[in-house]
Coordinates of C-alpha atoms and ligand atoms in Angstrom, one line a residue:
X1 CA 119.7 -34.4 16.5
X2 CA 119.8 -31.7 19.3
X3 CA 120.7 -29.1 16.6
X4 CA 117.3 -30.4 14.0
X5 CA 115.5 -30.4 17.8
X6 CA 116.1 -26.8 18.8
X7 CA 115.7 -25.7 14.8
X8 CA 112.2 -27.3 15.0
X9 CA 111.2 -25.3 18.1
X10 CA 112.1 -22.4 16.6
X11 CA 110.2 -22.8 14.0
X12 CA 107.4 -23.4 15.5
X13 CA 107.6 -20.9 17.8
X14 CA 107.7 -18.3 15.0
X15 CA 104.8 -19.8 13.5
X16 CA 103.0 -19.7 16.5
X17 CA 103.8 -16.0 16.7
X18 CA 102.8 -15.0 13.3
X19 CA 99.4 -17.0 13.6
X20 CA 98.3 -15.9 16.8
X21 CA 98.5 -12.7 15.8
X22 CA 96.7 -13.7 12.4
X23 CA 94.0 -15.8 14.7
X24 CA 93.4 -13.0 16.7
X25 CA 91.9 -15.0 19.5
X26 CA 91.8 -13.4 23.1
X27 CA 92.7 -15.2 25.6
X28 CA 95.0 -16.7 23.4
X29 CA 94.9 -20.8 23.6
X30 CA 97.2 -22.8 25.8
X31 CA 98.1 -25.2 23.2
X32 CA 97.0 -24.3 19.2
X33 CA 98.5 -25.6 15.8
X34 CA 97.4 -24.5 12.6
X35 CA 97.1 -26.9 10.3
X36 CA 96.3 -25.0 7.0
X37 CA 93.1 -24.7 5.1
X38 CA 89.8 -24.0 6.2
X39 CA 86.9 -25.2 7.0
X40 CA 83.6 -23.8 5.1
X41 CA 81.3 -25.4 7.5
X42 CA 78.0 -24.0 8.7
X43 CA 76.7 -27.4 10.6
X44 CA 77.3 -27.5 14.1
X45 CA 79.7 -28.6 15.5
X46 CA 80.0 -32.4 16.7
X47 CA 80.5 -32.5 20.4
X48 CA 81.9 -35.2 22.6
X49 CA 82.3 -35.9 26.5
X50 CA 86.1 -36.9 27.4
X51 CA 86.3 -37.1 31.2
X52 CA 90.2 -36.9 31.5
X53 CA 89.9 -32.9 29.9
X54 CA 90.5 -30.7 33.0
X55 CA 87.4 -28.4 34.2
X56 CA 86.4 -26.0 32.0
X57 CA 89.1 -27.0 29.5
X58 CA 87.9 -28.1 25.8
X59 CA 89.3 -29.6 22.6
X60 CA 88.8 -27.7 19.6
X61 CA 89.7 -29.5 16.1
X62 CA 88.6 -27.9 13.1
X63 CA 89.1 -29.9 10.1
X64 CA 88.1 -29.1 6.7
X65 CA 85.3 -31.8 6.5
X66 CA 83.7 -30.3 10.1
X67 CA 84.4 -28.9 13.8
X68 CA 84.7 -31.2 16.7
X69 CA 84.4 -29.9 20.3
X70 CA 85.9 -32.4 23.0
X71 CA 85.1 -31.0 26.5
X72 CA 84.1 -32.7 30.6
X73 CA 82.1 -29.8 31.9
X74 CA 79.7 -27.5 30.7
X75 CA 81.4 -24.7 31.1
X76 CA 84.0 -26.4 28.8
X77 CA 81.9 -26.7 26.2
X78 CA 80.8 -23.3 26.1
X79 CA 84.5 -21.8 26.3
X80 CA 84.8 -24.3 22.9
X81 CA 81.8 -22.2 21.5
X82 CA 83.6 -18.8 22.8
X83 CA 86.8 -19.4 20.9
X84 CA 84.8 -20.8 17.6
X85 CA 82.8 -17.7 18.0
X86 CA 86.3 -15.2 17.8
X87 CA 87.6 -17.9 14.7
X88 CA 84.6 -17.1 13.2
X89 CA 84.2 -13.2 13.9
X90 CA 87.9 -12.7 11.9
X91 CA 85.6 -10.4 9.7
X92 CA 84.2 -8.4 12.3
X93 CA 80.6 -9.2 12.9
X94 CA 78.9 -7.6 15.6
X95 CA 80.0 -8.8 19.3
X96 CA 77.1 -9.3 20.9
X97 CA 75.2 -11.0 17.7
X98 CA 78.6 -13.2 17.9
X99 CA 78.3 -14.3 21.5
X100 CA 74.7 -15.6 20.7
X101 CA 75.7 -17.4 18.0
X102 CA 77.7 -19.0 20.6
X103 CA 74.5 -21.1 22.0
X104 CA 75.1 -23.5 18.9
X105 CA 71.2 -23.1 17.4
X106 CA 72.2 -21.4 14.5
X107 CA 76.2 -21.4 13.5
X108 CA 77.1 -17.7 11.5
X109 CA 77.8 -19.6 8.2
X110 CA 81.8 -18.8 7.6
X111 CA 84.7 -20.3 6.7
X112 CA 87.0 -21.4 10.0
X113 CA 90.7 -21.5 9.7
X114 CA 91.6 -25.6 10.5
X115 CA 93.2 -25.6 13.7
X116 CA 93.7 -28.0 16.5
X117 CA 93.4 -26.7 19.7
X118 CA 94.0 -27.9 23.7
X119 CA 92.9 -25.6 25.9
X120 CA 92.4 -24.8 30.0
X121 CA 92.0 -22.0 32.5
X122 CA 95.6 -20.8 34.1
X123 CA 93.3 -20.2 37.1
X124 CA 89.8 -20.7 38.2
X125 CA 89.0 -17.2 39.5
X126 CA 88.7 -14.8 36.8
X127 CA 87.0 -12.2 38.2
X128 CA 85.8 -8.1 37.2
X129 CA 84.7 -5.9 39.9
X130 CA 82.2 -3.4 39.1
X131 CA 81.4 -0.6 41.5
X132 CA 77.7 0.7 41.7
X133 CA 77.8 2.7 44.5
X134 CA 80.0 6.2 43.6
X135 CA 78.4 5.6 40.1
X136 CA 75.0 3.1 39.4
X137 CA 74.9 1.6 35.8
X138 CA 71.7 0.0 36.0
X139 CA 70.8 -3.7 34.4
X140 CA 71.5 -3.8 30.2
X141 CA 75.1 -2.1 31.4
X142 CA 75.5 -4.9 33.9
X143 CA 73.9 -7.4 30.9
X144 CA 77.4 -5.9 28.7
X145 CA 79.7 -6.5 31.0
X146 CA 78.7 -10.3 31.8
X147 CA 77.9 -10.3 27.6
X148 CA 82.1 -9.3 27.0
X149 CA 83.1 -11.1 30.0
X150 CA 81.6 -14.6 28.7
X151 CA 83.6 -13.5 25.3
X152 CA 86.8 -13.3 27.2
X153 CA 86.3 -16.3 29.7
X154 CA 86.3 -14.0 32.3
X155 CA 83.8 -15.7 35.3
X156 CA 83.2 -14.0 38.7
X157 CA 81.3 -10.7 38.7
X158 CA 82.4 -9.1 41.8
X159 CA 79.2 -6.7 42.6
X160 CA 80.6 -3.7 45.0
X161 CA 76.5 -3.5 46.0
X162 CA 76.9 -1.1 49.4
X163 CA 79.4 2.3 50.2
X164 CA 79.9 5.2 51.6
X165 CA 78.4 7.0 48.7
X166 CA 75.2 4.4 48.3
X167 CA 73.6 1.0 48.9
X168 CA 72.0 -0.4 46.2
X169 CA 70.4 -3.5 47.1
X170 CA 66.9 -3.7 48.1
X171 CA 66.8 -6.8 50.7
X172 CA 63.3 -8.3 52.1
X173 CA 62.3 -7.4 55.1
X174 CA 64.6 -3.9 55.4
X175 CA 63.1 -1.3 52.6
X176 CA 65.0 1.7 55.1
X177 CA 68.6 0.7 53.3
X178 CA 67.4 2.1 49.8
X179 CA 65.1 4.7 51.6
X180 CA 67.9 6.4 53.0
X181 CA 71.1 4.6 51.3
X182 CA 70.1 4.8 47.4
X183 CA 69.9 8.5 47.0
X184 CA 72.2 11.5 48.1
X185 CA 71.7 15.1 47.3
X186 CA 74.6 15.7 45.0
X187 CA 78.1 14.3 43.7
X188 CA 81.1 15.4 43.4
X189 CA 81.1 18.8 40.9
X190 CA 84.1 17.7 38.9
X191 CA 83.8 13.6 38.6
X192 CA 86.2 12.4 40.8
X193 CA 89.0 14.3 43.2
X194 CA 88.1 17.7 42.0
X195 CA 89.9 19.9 39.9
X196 CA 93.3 22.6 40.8
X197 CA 91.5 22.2 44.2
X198 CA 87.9 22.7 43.2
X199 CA 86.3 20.1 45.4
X200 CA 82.7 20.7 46.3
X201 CA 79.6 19.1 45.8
X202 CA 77.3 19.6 42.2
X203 CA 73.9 20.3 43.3
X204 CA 72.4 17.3 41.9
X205 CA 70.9 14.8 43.3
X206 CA 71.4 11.5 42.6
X207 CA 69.1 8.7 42.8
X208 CA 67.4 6.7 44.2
X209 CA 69.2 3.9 42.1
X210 CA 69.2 0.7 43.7
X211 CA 68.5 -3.3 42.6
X212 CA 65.4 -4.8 43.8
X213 CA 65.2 -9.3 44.3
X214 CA 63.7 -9.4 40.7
X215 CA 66.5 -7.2 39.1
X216 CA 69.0 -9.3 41.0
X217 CA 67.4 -12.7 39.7
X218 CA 67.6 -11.6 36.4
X219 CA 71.2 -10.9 36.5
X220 CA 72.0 -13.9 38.2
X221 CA 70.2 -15.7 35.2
X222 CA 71.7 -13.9 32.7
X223 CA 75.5 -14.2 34.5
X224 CA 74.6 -18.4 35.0
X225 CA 74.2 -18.8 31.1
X226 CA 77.0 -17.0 30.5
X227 CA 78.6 -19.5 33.4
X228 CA 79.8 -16.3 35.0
X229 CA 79.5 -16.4 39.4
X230 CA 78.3 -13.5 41.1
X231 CA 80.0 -13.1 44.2
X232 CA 78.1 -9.7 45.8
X233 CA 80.1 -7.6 48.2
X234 CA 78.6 -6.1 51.3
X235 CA 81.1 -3.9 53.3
X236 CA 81.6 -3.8 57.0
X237 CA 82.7 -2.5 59.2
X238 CA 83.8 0.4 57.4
X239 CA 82.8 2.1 53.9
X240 CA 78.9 2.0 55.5
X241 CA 77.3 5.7 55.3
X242 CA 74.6 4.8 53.4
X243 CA 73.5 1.9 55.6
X244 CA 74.0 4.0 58.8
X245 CA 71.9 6.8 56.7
X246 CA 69.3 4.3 57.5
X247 CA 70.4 3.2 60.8
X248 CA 72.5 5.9 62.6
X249 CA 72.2 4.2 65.7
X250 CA 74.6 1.3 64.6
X251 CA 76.8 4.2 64.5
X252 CA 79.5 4.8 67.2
X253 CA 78.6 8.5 67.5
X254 CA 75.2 10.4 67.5
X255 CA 74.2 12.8 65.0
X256 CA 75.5 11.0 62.2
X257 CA 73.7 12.4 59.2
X258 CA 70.8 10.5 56.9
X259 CA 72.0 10.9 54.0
X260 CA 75.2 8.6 52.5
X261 CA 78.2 10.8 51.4
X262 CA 78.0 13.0 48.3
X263 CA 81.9 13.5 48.0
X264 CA 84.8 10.7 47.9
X265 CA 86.7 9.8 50.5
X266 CA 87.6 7.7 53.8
X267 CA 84.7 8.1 56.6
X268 CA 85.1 8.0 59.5
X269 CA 81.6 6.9 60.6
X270 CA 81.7 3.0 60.3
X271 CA 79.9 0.6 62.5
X272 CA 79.9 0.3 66.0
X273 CA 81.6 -2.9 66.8
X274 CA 80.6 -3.1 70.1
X275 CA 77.0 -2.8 69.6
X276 CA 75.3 -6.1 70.0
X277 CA 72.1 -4.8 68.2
X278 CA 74.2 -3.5 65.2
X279 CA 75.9 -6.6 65.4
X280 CA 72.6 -8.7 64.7
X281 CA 71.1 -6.4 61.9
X282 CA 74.3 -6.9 59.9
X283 CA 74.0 -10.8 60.6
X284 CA 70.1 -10.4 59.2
X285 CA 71.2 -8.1 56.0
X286 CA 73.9 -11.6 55.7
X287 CA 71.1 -13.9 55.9
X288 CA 69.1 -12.3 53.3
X289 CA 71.9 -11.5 51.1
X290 CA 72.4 -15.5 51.6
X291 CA 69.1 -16.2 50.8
X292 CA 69.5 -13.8 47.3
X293 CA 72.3 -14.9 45.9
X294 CA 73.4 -19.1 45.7
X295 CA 77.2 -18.7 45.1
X296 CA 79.6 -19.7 47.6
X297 CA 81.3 -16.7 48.5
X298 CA 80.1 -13.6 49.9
X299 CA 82.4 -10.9 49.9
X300 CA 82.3 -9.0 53.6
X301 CA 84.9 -5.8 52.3
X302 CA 87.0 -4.8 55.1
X303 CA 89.3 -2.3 53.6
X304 CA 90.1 1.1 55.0
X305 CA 88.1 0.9 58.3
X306 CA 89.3 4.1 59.9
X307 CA 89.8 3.4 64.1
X308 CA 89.1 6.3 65.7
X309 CA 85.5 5.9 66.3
X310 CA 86.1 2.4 67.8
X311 CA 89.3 4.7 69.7
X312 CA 86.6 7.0 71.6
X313 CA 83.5 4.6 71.8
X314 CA 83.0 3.4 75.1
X315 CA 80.8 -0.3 73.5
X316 CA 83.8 -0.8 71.0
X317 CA 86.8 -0.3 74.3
X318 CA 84.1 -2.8 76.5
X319 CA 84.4 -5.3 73.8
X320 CA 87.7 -4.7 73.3
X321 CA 88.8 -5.8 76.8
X322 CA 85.8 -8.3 77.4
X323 CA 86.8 -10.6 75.0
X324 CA 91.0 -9.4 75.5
X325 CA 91.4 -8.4 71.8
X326 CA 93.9 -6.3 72.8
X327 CA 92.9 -3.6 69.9
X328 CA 91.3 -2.5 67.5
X329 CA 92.9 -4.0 64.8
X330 CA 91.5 -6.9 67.4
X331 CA 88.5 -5.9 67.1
X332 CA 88.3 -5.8 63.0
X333 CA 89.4 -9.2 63.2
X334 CA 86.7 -10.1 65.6
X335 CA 84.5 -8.7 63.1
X336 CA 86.1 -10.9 60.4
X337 CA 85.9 -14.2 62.3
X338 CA 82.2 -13.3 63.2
X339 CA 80.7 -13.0 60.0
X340 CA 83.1 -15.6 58.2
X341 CA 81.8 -17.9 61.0
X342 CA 78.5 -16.6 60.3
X343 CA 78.2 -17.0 56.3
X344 CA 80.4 -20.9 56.6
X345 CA 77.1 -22.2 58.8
X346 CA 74.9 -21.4 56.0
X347 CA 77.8 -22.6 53.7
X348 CA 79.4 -19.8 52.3
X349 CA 82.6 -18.5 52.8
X350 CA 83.6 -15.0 53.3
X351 CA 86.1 -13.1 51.0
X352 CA 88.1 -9.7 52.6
X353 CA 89.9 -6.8 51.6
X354 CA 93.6 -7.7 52.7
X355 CA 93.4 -5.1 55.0
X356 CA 91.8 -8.0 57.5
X357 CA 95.4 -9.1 57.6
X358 CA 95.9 -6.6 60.4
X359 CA 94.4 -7.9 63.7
X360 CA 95.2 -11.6 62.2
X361 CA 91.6 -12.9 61.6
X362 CA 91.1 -17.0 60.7
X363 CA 92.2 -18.3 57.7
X364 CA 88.8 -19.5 57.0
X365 CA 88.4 -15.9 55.3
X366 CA 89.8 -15.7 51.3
X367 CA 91.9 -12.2 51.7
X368 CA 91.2 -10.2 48.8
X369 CA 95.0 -8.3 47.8
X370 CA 94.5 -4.4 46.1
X371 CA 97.4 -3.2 48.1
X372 CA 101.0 -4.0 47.9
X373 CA 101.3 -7.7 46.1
X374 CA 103.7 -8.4 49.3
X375 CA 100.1 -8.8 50.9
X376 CA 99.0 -11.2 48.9
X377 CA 102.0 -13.2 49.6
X378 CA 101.6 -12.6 53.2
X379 CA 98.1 -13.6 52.9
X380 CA 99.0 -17.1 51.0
X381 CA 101.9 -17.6 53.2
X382 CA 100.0 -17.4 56.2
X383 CA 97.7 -20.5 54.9
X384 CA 94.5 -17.8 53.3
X385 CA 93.4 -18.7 49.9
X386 CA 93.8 -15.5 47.8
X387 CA 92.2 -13.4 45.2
X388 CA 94.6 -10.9 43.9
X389 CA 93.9 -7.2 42.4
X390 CA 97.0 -5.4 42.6
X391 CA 95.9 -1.7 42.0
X392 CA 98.7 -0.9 40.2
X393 CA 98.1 -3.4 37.1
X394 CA 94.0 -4.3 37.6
X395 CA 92.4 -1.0 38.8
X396 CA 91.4 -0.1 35.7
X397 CA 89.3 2.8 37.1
X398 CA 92.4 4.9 36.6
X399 CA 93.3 6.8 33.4
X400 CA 95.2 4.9 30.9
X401 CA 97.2 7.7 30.0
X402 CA 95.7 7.6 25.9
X403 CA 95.9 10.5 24.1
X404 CA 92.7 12.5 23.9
X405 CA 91.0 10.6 26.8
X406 CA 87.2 12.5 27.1
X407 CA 87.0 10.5 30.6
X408 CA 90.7 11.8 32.1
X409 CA 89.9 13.2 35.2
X410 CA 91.7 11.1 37.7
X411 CA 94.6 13.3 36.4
X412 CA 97.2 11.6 39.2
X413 CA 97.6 7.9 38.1
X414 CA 98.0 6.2 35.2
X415 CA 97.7 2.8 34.1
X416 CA 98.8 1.9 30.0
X417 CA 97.7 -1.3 28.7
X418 CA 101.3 -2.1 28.5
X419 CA 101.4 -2.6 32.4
X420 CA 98.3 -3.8 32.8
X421 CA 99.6 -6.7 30.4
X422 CA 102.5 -7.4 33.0
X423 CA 100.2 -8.3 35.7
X424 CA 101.2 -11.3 37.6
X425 CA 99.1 -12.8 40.1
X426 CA 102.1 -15.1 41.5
X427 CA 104.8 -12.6 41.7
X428 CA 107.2 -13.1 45.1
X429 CA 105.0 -16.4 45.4
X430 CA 106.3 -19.4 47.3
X431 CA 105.3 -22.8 45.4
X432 CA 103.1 -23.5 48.4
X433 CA 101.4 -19.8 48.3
X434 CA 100.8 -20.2 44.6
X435 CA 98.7 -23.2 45.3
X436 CA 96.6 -21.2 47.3
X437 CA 96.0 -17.9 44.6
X438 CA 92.7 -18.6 43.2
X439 CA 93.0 -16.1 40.9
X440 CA 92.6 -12.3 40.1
X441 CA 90.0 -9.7 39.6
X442 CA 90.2 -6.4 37.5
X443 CA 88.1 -3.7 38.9
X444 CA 86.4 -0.5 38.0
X445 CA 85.2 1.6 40.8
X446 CA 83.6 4.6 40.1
X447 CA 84.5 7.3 41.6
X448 CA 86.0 8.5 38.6
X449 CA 83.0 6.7 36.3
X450 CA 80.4 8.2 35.5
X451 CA 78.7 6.5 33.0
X452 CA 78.7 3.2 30.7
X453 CA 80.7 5.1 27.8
X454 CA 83.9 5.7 30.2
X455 CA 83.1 2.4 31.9
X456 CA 83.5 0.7 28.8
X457 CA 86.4 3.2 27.8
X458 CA 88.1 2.1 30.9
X459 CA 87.4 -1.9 31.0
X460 CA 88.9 -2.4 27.4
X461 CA 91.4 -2.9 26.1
X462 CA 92.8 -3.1 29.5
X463 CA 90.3 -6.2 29.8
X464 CA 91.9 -8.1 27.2
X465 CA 95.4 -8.3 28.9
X466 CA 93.7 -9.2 32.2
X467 CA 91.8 -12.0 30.9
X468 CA 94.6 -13.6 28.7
X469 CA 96.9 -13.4 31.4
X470 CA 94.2 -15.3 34.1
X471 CA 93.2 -18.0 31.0
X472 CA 96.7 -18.2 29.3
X473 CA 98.7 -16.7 32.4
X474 CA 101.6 -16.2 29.5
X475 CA 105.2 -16.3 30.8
X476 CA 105.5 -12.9 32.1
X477 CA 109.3 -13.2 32.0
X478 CA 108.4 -14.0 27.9
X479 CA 105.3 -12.0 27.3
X480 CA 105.6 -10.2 24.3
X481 CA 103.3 -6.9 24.3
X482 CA 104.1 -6.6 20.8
X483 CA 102.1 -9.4 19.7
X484 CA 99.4 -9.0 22.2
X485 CA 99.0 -5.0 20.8
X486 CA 98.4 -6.7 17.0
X487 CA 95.2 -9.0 18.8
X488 CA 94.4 -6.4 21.3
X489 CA 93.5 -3.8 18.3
X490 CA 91.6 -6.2 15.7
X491 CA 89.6 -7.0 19.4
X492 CA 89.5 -3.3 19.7
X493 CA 88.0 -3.0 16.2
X494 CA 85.2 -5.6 17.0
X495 CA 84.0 -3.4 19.8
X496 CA 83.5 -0.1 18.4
X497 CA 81.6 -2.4 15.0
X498 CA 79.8 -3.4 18.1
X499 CA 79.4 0.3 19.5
X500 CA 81.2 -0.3 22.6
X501 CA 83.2 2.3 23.5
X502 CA 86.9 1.4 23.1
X503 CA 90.1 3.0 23.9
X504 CA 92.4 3.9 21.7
X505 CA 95.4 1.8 22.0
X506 CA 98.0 4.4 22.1
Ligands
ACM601 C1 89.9 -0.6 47.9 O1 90.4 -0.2 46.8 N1 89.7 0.2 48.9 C2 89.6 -2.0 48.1
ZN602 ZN1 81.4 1.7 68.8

């Protein structure tokens, strides 16, 4: 009996192996059998409510007399669609034309292999960040990226909105941010670190490029059909030049200059801390950001806030030792727990760069991971819920080391869709700190971007790994790259008969 047992599992695990790969669906289902035949179907699909199917989960059963779709929520019912869509697609039809087909009025008229299928999110945060502020990509490129991430059940869009190098939100009531914050008078000359050296600025100036409160509500409408979140980041108290273009007397120092930076790069201008004033604008620029955008969580940045403004300003030291923060990692946390305390009275809750960690900050405030995972884990273990984008398997803004890459100029790091296929958002994870990872985000910033051809050239196929291993979350102790590169390319293929910009796989 235990022998017919184990020779049954293989079996099936073979079969599940070859079919996947036949299937080609991405994020592979949790649960799929293939029961043989097809169905030539071109009615819609029956649908039916079942409470006890988990959020966003569906059923999928596709028989040869007809398609059933068994789902709770209604973002369960359109992941149903998504994965019908890909059966459908095996031939290749355009991607976009596919996801609208999606919206069930008029079903592409194909056969669909019979399959029953159970199917759930690994995780509920599936998240892509997108930097505008280095590079700005305007709305239809935006429209793309919520358009493939729909396709791969991918649903946060993470909008990096306000940098060193630009802020790109037009907010009621403060038209001086994109005055002074949208444009700068050149870039960098050679795309992203320079080249053998050659670091200087091109001449050009960029801009203004920025999102007004119309542009914004059309995205948002777009993302919430698509039942994608935005989640828009504004930074502070570092990676701010372009708002203290605008206002350089939140600044610590005088004379800082009105323009936002034109190369990359740490500055060391961030906002004065200690500035009650300063303090207040950014609580206004929070309330209108509020007021923009109805998701829960705001994210407030946080990462690589250099100190040694705070170190020489005499506001930053008074608050420093008025309130006995001891220092200024102190203060940053102060920071923290005043604008997460901020944004939870108007509901929201603030999300962080795990560099908050530092000066120990609430653990009202979700700690975003890019550095070492062992922040993460600190983060989880320390009672924060997490979001985790470890930068050496999600930052896809880095070369992915293809042959004949037209986009390679961030020439020092490399990352192959082969490691971005080993990511794994609960590695060094306790049980208790799992329960508190909400999920992951791949992210593209854009230093090294510079338009939608090398953003889409660096989000996929990379994009395809991330979001079958947030959906599926495949053993990574089992996951079998092999298999995933026979998907990956037919996906790969879909895209460019779609005319987006794919990289080659090896
Ligand atoms: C980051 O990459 N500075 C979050
Ligand atoms: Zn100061």
């Amino acid at each position: 009996m235990k022998r017919m047992e184990f020779t049954l599992v293989a079996v099936v695990g073979l079969a599940r192996y070859v079919v996947t790969a036949d299937l080609a669906l991405i994020p592979a289902p949790r649960e799929m059998t293939v029961t043989g035949g097809a169905c030539p179907c071109a009615t819609a699909p029956k649908v039916e409510v079942v409470a006890s199917i988990p959020p966003e989960g569906y059923e999928l059963s596709v028989r040869r007399d007809g398609v059933t779709i068994r789902h709770s929520d209604e973002a369960g019912l359109f992941y149903a669609k998504t994965t019908l869509a890909q059966l459908r697609n095996r031939g290749g039809a355009g991607f976009r034309a596919t996801a609208q087909a999606t919206d069930g009025q008029k079903p592409v008229p194909a056969e669909i292999p019979c399959v029953e299928i159970k199917d759930a999110p690994a995780f509920k945060w599936r998240g892509l960040m997108l930097d505008e502020c280095r590079h700005f990509f305007g709305k239809e490129t935006v429209k793309g990226i919520l358009d493939l991430m729909a396709a791969y059940k991918l649903n946060v869009f993470h909008w990096h909105l306000t940098e060193d190098q630009g802020w790109r939100l037009d907010i009621s009531g403060f038209p001086e941010l994109v005055q002074y914050g949208a444009v700068r008078p050149e870039s960098p000359k050679h795309g992203c670190r320079g080249v053998q050296g050659d670091y200087r600025g091109n001449g050009q100036p960029y801009g203004p490029f920025f999102y007004t409160p119309d542009d914004v509500r059309e995205i948002l409408a777009y993302a919430k059909e698509r039942f994608i979140t935005v989640v828009p980041e504004i930074e502070v108290p570092g990676h701010i030049r372009a708002l203290l273009a605008a206002h350089p007397e939140f600044a610590c120092r005088e004379g800082v200059p009105r323009v936002p930076c034109t190369l990359n790069g740490i500055e060391g201008d961030v906002l004065c801390a200690g500035n009650d004033e300063a303090i207040a604008f950014m609580e206004k620029v929070y309330d209108e950001v509020c007021a923009l955008f109805p998701g829960t969580y705001i994210h407030i940045g946080g990462d690589e806030c250099p100190k040694k403004r705070w170190k020489e300003c005499p506001k930053c030291q008074t608050r420093i030792k008025a309130l006995g923060l001891g220092n200024e990692d102190g203060l940053q946390a102060w920071v923290t727990r005043h604008f997460t305390e901020h944004l939870a009275k108007k509901g929201r809750r603030a999300v962080g760069w795990d560099e908050i960690l530092a000066g120990n900050p609430g653990t009202e405030t979700v700690v975003h991971n890019w550095r070492k995972p062992e922040f993460g884990v600190k983060a989880a273990e320390k009672g924060h819920d997490v979001v985790i984008s470890s930068s050496r398997t999600t930052y896809f803004s880095v070369s992915q080391g293809v042959k004949d890459d037209p986009f390679d100029y961030y020439s020092r790091r490399r990352l192959p869709l082969s490691v971005a296929y080993t990511f794994n958002p609960l590695a060094g994870m306790s049980a208790e700190a799992r329960g508190r990872v909400l999920g992951a985000e791949c992210c593209a910033w854009s230093e090294c971007i510079w338009n939608e051809y090398d953003l889409a050239f660096k989000l996929w196929p990379r994009g395809f790994a991330f979001a079958e291993v947030l959906w599926t979350y495949p053993d990574p102790a089992k996951r079998d790259f092999a298999e995933f590169s026979v998907r990956a390319a037919e996906h790969r293929r879909r895209l460019i008969d779609a005319h987006v910009n794919c990289a080659p796989l090896k």
